[in-house]
Amino acid sequence: MQDRPTLDELLEAVAGYLRDDVMANTSGRTNFHGRVAMNVVEMVRREIASIEDHYAREWDGLDHLLGVSPMPPHLGAVREGLLERNRQLSELIRGGDADSGDRRKEVMTHLRRTVHDKLKVSNPALANESLS
Amino acid sequence: MDRETVEAGLTKFLKERTGHEPTFTALARLSGGAGRETWSFDADIGGEKLEGIFRCDPVAGVESSAARILEFQLLKAAMDAGAIVPEPLWDGDDTFPVKFFVMRRVPGETLGGRLIRGDQYSRARELIPGQLAASLARIHGISLARHPELGALLAPAEGESPALAEVRHYEQIFRESSPDPHPVFELAFRWLYQHMPNPDERVLVHGDYRLGNFLFGEDGVRGIIDWELAHWGDPMEDIGWLAVKSWRFGGRQPMAGVGSYEDFFRAYEAAGGAKVDPDRVRFWEIFGNLKWGVITITQTGNYLTGRNKTVEMAAIGRRTAETEWELLHLLEEADA
């Protein structure tokens, strides 16, 4: 186990530096990239805080659509597994599986949930707006 | 090109066109626009001041699209038709090794977020939807019969849906550039193939008609620019693209972030545009969101392959989800 600061606390320090030092003292391209970099660091903080929940929810949703399969214990393997399962889902959609009826509704509901989870990490303002 | 080359060439070119030796008081390359180089200049020419823009291809020998070669003619045709565009002054010759032309500079800015949020633009926000609608109706009224020089622009094959080639093109880019699956894009492509419109109308389509591609000031639209994707096709394509979520820059309204569908459609028809088909507009809006989603994947690909290692390029990959979210919303609406 590492000593403190934790991952999140370190990233908070980097984001603070980008905001209070880089952005406050630069203009033009450097200022713009400083802002983008700060947003990326904040995104990474949100992703670290939510990744296990989001992976589990996406895996569950795909269990419901594709049949149950055990989720691997390691995060890296979960990502590979999710990619493979999303490839399966994509093939089904291309074959017309989600063209109509209850199946279409189920697929849309699942995708709405997973894309909303993505947005909560990448663009929380938009994610919140879409709830209201 | 470097500044000296541009200044030397422009001096010769402007002298030939006006009969006076120009003196430059300003000449600088503007940022942005990956496709072409844009230079802004102030010159004294025989006692008259010219504020101009010099547009050119970046490198000689690179194959140029028909719309790029014809950008000067497009501006001219649009101005003759009554659309709000910068005044095209002279088409280029062989002064430079690349294709170029000169137009009058229009004062104003282009950044979408500034229009949506700027206090000074409250009146502009009211005026712009109607101005965009009227200019678009006039652009769509430009006929091949009166402008045979525009015959070289891309056009759909006889009898073929103008949308089909576009959808196929972006599907191919998606399949080639995205190793990772995107089930929402699969849903969208499938829906588009199942709802492919095939109208008889063929008009001049601007091809990139959106907030960000026109200059504006406190009095609204001052000049529609970036004509390099112009082609012949369905007039509803431009209307649907103007409504794409990313081009609202946070604005609450669908059309360029500042206008409602209904008002825009009415203003377009009132200005002489064809009757708007809302279903076809929705088709093109769905296609537009999908197209931008595919572009975010290709752009971030520039980072992943090492062509452009900036943090900006890296971050674009995380914007794909925004287009997926909007697509789900539009597809659910279309299902209802």
Short mmCIF file of N, CA, C and O in Angstrom, two decimals, chain B residues 2 15 18 45 49 72 79 98 112 126 133 142 162 188 190 205 208 224 238 253 268 291 308:
data_model
loop_
_atom_site.label_atom_id
_atom_site.label_comp_id
_atom_site.label_asym_id
_atom_site.label_seq_id
_atom_site.Cartn_x
_atom_site.Cartn_y
_atom_site.Cartn_z
N ASP B 2 5.54 30.83 -46.07
CA ASP B 2 5.98 31.79 -45.07
C ASP B 2 5.54 33.20 -45.47
O ASP B 2 5.05 33.44 -46.58
N LYS B 15 -1.13 44.16 -57.56
CA LYS B 15 -0.73 45.19 -58.51
C LYS B 15 -1.30 44.89 -59.91
O LYS B 15 -1.80 45.79 -60.60
N THR B 18 -5.10 45.70 -59.69
CA THR B 18 -5.59 47.06 -59.42
C THR B 18 -4.80 48.14 -60.15
O THR B 18 -5.24 49.28 -60.21
N ILE B 45 -3.80 50.58 -51.31
CA ILE B 45 -3.66 50.35 -52.75
C ILE B 45 -4.11 51.62 -53.48
O ILE B 45 -5.30 51.91 -53.53
N LYS B 49 -7.85 51.85 -48.89
CA LYS B 49 -7.51 50.82 -47.92
C LYS B 49 -8.29 49.55 -48.24
O LYS B 49 -9.51 49.61 -48.45
N PHE B 72 -14.03 30.25 -54.65
CA PHE B 72 -14.29 31.62 -55.11
C PHE B 72 -15.61 31.69 -55.88
O PHE B 72 -16.44 32.56 -55.63
N MET B 79 -23.25 35.13 -53.24
CA MET B 79 -23.47 36.58 -53.11
C MET B 79 -24.51 37.04 -54.14
O MET B 79 -25.44 37.78 -53.81
N VAL B 98 0.10 27.19 -55.46
CA VAL B 98 -1.11 26.55 -54.91
C VAL B 98 -2.34 27.36 -55.32
O VAL B 98 -2.25 28.53 -55.67
N GLY B 112 -18.54 29.62 -31.28
CA GLY B 112 -19.92 29.33 -30.90
C GLY B 112 -20.25 29.73 -29.47
O GLY B 112 -21.28 30.35 -29.21
N GLU B 126 -31.26 36.67 -31.35
CA GLU B 126 -32.63 36.72 -31.89
C GLU B 126 -32.64 36.76 -33.41
O GLU B 126 -33.52 36.19 -34.06
N ALA B 133 -31.63 31.11 -41.93
CA ALA B 133 -32.67 30.46 -42.73
C ALA B 133 -32.78 31.12 -44.10
O ALA B 133 -32.84 30.44 -45.13
N ILE B 142 -29.59 28.35 -55.75
CA ILE B 142 -28.58 28.50 -56.81
C ILE B 142 -28.70 27.33 -57.79
O ILE B 142 -28.64 26.18 -57.38
N PRO B 162 -29.32 10.90 -52.18
CA PRO B 162 -28.14 11.71 -51.84
C PRO B 162 -27.56 11.30 -50.48
O PRO B 162 -26.40 11.58 -50.19
N ALA B 188 -27.70 3.37 -34.85
CA ALA B 188 -27.93 4.55 -35.68
C ALA B 188 -27.73 4.22 -37.16
O ALA B 188 -28.56 4.59 -37.99
N ARG B 190 -28.03 1.38 -38.61
CA ARG B 190 -29.13 0.51 -39.04
C ARG B 190 -30.40 1.34 -39.29
O ARG B 190 -31.09 1.17 -40.28
N VAL B 205 -25.80 22.24 -51.81
CA VAL B 205 -25.72 22.07 -50.36
C VAL B 205 -24.38 22.66 -49.89
O VAL B 205 -23.34 22.38 -50.49
N ASP B 208 -21.36 22.30 -44.67
CA ASP B 208 -20.83 22.48 -43.31
C ASP B 208 -21.47 23.72 -42.69
O ASP B 208 -20.79 24.57 -42.11
N ILE B 224 -21.07 33.93 -44.30
CA ILE B 224 -21.01 32.47 -44.21
C ILE B 224 -19.75 32.02 -44.93
O ILE B 224 -19.51 32.40 -46.08
N ASP B 238 -28.42 20.35 -45.02
CA ASP B 238 -27.87 21.52 -44.32
C ASP B 238 -28.70 21.86 -43.08
O ASP B 238 -28.15 22.29 -42.06
N GLN B 253 -31.49 25.95 -27.64
CA GLN B 253 -32.34 25.76 -28.81
C GLN B 253 -31.64 24.87 -29.83
O GLN B 253 -30.41 24.81 -29.86
N TYR B 268 -37.25 29.79 -43.39
CA TYR B 268 -36.64 29.20 -44.59
C TYR B 268 -37.65 29.17 -45.73
O TYR B 268 -37.34 29.55 -46.87
N LYS B 291 -22.17 11.26 -37.70
CA LYS B 291 -20.97 11.68 -38.44
C LYS B 291 -19.97 12.36 -37.50
O LYS B 291 -18.78 12.04 -37.50
N ASN B 308 -0.55 13.09 -33.66
CA ASN B 308 -0.76 14.36 -32.97
C ASN B 308 -0.89 14.08 -31.48
O ASN B 308 -1.93 13.66 -31.00
#
